[in-house]
PDB file of C-alpha atoms in Angstrom:
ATOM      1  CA  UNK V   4     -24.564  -7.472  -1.978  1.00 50.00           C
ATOM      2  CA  UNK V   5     -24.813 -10.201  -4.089  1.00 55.00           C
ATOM      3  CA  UNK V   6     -28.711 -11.865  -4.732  1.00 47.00           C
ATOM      4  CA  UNK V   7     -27.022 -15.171  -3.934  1.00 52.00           C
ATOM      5  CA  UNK V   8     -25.832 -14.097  -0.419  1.00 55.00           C
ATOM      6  CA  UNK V   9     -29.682 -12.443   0.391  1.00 56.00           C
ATOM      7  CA  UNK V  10     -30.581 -15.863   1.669  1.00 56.00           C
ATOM      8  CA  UNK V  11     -27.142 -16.913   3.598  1.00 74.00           C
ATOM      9  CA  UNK V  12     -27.240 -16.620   7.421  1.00 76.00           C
ATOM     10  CA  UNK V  13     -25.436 -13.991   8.982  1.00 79.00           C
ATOM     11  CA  UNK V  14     -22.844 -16.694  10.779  1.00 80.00           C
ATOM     12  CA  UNK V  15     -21.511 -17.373   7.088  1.00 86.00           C
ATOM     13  CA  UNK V  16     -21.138 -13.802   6.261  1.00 90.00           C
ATOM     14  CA  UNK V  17     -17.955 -11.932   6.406  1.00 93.00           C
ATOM     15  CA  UNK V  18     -16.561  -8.928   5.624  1.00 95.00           C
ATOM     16  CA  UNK V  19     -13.140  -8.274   4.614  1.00 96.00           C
ATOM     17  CA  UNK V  20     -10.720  -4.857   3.915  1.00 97.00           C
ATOM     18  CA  UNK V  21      -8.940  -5.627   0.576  1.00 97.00           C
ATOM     19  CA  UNK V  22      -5.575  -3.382  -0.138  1.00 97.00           C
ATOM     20  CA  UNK V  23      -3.670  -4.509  -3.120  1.00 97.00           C
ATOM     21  CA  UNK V  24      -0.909  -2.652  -4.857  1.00 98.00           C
ATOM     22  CA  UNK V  25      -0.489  -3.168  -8.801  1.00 98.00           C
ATOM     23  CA  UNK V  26       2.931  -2.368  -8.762  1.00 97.00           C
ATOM     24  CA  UNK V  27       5.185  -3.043 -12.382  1.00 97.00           C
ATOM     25  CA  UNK V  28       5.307  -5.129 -15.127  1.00 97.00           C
ATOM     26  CA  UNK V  29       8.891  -6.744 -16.227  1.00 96.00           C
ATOM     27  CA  UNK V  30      10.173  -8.954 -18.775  1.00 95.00           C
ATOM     28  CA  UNK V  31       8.229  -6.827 -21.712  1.00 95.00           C
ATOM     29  CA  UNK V  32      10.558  -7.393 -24.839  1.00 95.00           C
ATOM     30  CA  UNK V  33       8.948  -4.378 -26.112  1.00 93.00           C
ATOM     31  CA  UNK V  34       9.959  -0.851 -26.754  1.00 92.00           C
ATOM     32  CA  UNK V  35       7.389   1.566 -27.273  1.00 93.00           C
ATOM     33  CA  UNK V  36       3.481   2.672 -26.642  1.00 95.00           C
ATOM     34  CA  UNK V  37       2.132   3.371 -23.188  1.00 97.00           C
ATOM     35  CA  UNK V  38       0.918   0.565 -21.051  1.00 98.00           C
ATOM     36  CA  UNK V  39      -2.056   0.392 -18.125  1.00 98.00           C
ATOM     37  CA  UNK V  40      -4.021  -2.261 -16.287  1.00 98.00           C
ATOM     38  CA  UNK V  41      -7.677  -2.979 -16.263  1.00 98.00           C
ATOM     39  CA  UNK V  42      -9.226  -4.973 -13.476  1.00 98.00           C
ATOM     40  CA  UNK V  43     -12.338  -6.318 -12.247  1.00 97.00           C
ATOM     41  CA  UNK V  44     -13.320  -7.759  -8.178  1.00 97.00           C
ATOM     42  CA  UNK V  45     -15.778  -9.758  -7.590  1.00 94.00           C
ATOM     43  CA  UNK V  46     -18.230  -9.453  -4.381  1.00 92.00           C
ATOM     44  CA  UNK V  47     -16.501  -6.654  -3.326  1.00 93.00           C
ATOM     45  CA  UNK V  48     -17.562  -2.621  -2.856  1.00 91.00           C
ATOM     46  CA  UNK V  49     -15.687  -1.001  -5.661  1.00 88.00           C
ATOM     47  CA  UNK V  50     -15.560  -3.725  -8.453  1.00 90.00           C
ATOM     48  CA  UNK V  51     -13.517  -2.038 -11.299  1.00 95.00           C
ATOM     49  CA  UNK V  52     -10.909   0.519 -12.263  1.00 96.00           C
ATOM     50  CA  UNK V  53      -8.031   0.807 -14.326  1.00 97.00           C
ATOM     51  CA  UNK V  54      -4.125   2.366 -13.665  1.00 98.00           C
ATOM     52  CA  UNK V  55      -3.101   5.448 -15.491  1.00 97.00           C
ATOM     53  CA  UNK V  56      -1.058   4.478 -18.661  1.00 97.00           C
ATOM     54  CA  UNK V  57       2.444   4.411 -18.349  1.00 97.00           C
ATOM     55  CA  UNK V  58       5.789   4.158 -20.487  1.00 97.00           C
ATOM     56  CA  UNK V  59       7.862   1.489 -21.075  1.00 97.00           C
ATOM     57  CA  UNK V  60      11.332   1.437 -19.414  1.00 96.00           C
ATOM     58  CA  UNK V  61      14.230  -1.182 -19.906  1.00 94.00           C
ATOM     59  CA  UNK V  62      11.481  -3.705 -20.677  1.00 95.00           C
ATOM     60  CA  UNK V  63       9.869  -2.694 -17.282  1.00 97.00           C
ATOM     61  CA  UNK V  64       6.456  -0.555 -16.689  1.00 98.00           C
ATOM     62  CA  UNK V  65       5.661   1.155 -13.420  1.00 98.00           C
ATOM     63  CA  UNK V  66       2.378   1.816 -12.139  1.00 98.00           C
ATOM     64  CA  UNK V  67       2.502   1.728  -7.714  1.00 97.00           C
ATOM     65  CA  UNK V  68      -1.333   1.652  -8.090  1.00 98.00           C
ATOM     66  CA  UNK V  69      -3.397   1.079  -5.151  1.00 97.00           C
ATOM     67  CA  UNK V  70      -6.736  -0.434  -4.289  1.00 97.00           C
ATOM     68  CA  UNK V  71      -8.592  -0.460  -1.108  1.00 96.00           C
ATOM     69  CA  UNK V  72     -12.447  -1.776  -0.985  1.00 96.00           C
ATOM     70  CA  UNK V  73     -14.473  -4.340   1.031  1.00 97.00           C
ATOM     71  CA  UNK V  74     -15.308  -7.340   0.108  1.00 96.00           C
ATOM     72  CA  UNK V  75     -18.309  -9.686   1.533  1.00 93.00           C
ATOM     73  CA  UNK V  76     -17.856 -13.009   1.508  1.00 93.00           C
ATOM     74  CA  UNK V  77     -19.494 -15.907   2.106  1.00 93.00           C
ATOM     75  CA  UNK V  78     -18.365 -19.366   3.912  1.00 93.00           C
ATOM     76  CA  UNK V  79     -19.461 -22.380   2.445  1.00 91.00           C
ATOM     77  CA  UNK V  80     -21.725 -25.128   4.776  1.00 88.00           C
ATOM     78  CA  UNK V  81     -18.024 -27.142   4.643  1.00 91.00           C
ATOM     79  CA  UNK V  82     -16.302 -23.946   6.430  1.00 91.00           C
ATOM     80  CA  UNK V  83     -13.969 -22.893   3.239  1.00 94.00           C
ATOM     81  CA  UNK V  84     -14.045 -19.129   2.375  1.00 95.00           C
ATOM     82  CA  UNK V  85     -16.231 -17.993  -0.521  1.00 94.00           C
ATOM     83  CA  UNK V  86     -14.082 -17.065  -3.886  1.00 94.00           C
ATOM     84  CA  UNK V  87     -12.871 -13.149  -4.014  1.00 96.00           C
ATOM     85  CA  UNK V  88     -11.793 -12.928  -8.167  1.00 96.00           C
ATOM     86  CA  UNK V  89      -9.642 -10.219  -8.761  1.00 97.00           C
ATOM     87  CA  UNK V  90      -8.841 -10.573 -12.576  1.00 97.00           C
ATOM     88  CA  UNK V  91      -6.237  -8.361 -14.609  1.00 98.00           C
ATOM     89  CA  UNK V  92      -5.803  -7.376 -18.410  1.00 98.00           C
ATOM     90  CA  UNK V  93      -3.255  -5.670 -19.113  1.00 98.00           C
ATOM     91  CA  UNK V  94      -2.889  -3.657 -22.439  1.00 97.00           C
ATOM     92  CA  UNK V  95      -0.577  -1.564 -24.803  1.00 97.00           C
ATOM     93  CA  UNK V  96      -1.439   1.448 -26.371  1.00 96.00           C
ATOM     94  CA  UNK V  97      -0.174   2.629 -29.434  1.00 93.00           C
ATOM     95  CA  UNK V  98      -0.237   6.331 -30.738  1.00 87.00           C
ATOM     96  CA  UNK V  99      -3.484   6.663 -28.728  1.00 83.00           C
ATOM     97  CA  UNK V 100      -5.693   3.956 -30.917  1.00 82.00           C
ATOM     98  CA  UNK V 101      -4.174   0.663 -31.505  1.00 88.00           C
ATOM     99  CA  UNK V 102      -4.809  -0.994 -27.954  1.00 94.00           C
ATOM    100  CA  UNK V 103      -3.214  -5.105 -27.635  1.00 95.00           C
ATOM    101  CA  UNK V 104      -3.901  -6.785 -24.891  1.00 96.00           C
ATOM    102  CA  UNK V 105      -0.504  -8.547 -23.185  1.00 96.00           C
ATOM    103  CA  UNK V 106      -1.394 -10.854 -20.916  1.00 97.00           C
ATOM    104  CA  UNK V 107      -4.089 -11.329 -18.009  1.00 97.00           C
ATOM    105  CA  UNK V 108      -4.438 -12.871 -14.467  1.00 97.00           C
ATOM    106  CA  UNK V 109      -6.651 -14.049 -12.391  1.00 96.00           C
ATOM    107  CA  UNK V 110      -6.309 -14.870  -8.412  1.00 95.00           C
ATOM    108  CA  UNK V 111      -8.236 -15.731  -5.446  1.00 96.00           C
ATOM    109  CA  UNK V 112      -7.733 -13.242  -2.915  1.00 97.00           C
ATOM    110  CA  UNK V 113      -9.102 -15.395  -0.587  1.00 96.00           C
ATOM    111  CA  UNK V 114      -6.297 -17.668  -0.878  1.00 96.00           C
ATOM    112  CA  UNK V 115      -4.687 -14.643   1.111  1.00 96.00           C
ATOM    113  CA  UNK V 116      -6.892 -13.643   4.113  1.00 95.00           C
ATOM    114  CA  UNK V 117      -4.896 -13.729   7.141  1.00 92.00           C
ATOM    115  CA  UNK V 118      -1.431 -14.017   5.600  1.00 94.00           C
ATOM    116  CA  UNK V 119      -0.506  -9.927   6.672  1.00 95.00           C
ATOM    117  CA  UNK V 120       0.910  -8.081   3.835  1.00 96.00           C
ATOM    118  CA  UNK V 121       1.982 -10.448   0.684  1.00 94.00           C
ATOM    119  CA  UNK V 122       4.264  -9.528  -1.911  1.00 95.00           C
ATOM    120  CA  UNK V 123       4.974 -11.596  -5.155  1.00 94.00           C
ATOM    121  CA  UNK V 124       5.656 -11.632  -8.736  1.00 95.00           C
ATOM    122  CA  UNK V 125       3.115 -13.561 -10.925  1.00 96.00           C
ATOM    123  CA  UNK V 126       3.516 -14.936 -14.751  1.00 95.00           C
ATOM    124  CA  UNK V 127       0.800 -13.436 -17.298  1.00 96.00           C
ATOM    125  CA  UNK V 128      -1.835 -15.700 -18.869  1.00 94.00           C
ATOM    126  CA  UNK V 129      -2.167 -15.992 -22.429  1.00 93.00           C
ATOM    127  CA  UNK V 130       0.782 -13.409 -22.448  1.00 94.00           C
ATOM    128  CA  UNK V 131       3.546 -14.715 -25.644  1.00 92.00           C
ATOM    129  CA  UNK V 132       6.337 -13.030 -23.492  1.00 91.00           C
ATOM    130  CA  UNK V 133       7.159 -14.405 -20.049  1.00 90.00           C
ATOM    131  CA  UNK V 134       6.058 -11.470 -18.824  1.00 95.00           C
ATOM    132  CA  UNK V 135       5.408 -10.693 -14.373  1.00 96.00           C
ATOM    133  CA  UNK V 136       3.479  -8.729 -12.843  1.00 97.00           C
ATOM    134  CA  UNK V 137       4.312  -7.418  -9.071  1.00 97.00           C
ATOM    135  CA  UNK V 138       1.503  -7.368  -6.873  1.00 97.00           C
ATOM    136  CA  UNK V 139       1.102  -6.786  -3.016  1.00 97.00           C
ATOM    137  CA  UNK V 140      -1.941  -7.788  -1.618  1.00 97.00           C
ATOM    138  CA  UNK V 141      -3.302  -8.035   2.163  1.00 97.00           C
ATOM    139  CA  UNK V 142      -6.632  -9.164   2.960  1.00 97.00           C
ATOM    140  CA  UNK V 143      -7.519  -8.691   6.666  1.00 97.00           C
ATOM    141  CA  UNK V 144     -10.996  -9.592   8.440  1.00 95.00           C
ATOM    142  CA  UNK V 145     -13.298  -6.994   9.655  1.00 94.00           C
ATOM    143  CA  UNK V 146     -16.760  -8.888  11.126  1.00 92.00           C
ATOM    144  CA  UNK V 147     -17.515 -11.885  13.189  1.00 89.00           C
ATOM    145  CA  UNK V 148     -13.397 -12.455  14.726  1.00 88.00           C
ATOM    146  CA  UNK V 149     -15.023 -15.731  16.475  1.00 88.00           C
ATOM    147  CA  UNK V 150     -16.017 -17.633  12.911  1.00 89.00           C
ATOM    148  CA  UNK V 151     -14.243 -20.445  12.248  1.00 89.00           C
ATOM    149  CA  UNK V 152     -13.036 -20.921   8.152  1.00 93.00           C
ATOM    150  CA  UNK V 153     -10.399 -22.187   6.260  1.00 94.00           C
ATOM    151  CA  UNK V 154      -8.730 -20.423   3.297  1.00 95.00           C
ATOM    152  CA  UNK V 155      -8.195 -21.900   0.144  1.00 92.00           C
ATOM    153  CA  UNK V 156      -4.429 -23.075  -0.780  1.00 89.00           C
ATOM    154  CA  UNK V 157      -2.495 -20.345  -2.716  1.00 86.00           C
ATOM    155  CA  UNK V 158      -1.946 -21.799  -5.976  1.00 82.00           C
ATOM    156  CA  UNK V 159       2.113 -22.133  -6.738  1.00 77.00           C
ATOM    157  CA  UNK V 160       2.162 -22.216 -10.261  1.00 62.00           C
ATOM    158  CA  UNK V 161       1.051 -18.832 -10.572  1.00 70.00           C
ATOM    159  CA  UNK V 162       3.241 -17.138  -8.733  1.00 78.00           C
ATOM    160  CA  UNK V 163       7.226 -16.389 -10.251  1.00 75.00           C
ATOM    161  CA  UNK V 164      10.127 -16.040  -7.828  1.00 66.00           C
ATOM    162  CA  UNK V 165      12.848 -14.586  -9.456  1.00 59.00           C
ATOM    163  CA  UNK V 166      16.881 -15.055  -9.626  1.00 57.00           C
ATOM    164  CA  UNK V 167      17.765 -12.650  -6.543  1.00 52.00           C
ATOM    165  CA  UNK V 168      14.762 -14.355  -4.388  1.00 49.00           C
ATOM    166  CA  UNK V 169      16.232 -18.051  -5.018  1.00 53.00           C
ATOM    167  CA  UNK V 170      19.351 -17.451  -4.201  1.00 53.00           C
ATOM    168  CA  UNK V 171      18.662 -15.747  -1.048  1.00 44.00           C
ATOM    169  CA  UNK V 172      16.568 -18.874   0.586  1.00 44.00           C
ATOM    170  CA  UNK V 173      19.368 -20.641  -0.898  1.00 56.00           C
ATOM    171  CA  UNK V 174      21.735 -19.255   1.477  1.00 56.00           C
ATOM    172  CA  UNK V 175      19.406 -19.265   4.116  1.00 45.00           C
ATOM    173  CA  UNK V 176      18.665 -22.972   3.665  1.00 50.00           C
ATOM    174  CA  UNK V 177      22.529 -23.780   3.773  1.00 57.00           C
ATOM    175  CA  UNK V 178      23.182 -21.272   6.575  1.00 53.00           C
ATOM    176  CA  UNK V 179      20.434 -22.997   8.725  1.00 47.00           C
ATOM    177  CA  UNK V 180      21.888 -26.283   7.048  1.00 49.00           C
ATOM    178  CA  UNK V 181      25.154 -25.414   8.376  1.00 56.00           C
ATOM    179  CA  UNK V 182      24.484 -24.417  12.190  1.00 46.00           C
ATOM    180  CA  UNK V 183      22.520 -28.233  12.550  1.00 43.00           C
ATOM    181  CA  UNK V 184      26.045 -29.884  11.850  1.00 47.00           C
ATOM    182  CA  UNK V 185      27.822 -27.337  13.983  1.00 51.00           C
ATOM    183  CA  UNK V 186      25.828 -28.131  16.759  1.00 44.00           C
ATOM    184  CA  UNK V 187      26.649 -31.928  16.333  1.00 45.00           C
ATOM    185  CA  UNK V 188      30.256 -31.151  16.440  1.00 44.00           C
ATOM    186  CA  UNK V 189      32.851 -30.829  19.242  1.00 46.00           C
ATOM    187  CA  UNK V 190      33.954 -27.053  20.233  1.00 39.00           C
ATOM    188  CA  UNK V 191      37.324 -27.283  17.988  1.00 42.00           C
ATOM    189  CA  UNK V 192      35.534 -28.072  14.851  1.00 47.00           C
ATOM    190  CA  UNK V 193      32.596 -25.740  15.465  1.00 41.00           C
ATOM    191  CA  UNK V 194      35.291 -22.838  15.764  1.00 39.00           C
ATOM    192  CA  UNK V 195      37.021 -23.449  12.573  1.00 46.00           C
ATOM    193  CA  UNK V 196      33.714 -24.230  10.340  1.00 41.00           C
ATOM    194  CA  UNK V 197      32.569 -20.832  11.598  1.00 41.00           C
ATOM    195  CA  UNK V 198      35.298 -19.121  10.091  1.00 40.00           C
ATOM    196  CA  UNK V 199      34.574 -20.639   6.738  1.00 36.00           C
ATOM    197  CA  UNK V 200      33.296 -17.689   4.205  1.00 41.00           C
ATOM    198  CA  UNK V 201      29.989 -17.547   2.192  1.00 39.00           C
ATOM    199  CA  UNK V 202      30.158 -16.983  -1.013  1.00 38.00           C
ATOM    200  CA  UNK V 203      31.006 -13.544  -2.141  1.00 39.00           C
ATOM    201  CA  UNK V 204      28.827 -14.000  -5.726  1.00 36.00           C
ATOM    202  CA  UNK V 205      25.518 -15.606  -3.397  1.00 37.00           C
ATOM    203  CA  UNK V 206      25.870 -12.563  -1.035  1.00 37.00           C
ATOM    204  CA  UNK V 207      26.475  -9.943  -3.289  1.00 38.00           C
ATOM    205  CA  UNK V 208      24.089 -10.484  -6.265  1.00 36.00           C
ATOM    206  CA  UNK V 209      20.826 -10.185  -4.403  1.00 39.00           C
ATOM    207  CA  UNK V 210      21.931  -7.094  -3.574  1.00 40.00           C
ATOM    208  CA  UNK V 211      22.931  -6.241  -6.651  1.00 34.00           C
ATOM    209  CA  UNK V 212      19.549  -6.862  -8.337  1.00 37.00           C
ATOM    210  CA  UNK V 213      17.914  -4.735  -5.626  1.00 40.00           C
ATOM    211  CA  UNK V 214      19.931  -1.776  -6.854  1.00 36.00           C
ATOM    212  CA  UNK V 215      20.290  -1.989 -10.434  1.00 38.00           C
ATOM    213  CA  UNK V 216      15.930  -1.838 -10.704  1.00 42.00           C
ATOM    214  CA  UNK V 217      15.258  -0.376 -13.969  1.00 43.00           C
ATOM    215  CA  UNK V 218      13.310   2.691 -11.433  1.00 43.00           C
ATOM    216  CA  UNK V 219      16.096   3.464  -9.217  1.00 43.00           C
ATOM    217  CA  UNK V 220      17.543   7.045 -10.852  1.00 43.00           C
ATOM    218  CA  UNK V 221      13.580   8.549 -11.179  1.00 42.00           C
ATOM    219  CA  UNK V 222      12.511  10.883  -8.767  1.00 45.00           C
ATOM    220  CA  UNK V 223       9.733   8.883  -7.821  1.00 48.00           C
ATOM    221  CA  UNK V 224       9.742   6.372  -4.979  1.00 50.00           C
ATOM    222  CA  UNK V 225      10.950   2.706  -5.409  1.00 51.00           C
ATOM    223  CA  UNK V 226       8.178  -0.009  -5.241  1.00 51.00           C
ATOM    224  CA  UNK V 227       9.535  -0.651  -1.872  1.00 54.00           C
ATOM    225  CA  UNK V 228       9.201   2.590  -0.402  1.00 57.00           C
ATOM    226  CA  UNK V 229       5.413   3.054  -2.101  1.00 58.00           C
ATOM    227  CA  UNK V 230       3.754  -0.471  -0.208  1.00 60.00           C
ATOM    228  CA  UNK V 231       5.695   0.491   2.934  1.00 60.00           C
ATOM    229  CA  UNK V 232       4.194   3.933   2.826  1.00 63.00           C
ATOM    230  CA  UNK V 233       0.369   2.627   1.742  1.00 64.00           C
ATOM    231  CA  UNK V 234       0.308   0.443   4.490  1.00 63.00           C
ATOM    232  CA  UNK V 235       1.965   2.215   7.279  1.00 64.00           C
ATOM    233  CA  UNK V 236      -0.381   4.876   6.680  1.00 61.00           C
ATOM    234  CA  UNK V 237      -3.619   2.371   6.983  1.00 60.00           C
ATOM    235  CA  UNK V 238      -2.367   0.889  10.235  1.00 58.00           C
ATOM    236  CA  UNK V 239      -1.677   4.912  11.571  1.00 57.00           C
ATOM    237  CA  UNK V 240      -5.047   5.404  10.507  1.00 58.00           C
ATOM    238  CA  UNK V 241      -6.611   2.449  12.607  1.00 56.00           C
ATOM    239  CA  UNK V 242      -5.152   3.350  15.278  1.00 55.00           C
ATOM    240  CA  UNK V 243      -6.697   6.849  15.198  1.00 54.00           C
ATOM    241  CA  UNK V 244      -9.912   5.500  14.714  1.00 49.00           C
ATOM    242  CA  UNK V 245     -11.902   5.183  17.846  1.00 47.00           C
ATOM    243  CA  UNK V 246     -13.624   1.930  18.825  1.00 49.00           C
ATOM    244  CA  UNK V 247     -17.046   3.562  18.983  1.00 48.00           C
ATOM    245  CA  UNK V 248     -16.755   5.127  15.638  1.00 45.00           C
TER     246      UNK V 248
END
């Protein structure tokens, strides 16, 4: 624990269970050396680590590396959530000497507490490429249920939402869009506008993306399949846990 948090009162501590998944790094207009990820928490159990290094693949890197520690927090005296820092470097290796540092990030994972299981892309710092890194994170309470807090806001311009994301709250937006002016039509209109078909390139190319990922002929499992398996297997296990234990 922290010597700034010796002196807090125990109604403005609280602990948290942290799971994040580094998952891959696109947009890397490079083609060689290995690549791996250094980062550092802050007021948390385990506070550093790194990802095994990996190769470069179609300008995309794949780690699918988890992390799962505590973190103690503290709430401020205006009920807002102490800062949780998780900050990223991420590096090239060349021929097992020259090391270059791409890009880093830094995020408030307290910005997340309560939001379930978050998945998004985020843009390097200080990166020359516009580089993204694919995080999942879920931060989920674990002391004092009854305090009262409030999160910080999740700051926007950090996080990246790609071509096959847009599109699809595109369509969702004009679907929704189009059932409101249904609704305010009479039963002979409604019937024909329903008829009317989406575009084949707005439907399609989503799912297009999804299966032309530069990781989809390896044997190992998709990004997908790796956060629904680390965190299907942490609810399994809370569930065999006993409340007395």
């Amino acid at each position: 624990m922290p010597f700034s948090q010796l002196f807090v009162s125990k109604d403005r501590k609280i602990d948290f269970e942290l799971t994040i998944l580094i998952q891959d790094l696109t947009n890397v207009p490079l083609v060689s050396g290995l690549y791996y990820v250094k980062y550092r928490l802050k007021n948390t159990a385990h506070s550093s680590g790194m990802t095994v290094r990996a190769p470069i693949r179609d300008h995309c890197i794949f780690w699918g590396h988890p992390i799962s520690t505590m973190a103690h927090l503290v709430i401020s005296k205006q009920r807002i959530l102490g800062t949780c820092e998780l900050k990223l470097d991420v590096f090239q290796e060349i021929a097992g000497k020259d090391t270059t540092l791409i890009g880093s990030l830094t995020i408030n994972l307290s910005e997340y507490a309560g939001l379930g299981l978050t998945s998004r892309r985020y843009l390097l710092d200080n990166c020359k490429f516009n580089s993204t890194i694919k995080l999942s994170i879920r931060v989920d309470q674990r002391s004092n249920p009854t305090i009262e807090y409030t999160t910080p806001p999740v700051k926007k311009q950090q996080i990246f939402t790609d071509i096959p994301t847009m599109i699809t709250e595109r369509t969702e937006r004009s679907a929704d869009t189009m059932s409101l002016s249904n609704s305010q039509l009479n039963t002979t209109d409604t019937l024909n506008v329903s008829h009317i078909k989406k575009s084949q390139s707005a439907v399609s190319l989503p799912r297009y993306c999804r299966q032309v990922s530069p990781f989809g002929d390896l044997d190992d499992p998709s990004p997908t399949d790796l956060v629904e398996q680390l965190f299907r297997q942490k609810s399994i296990d809370s569930q065999h846990v006993s409340p007395g234990s």
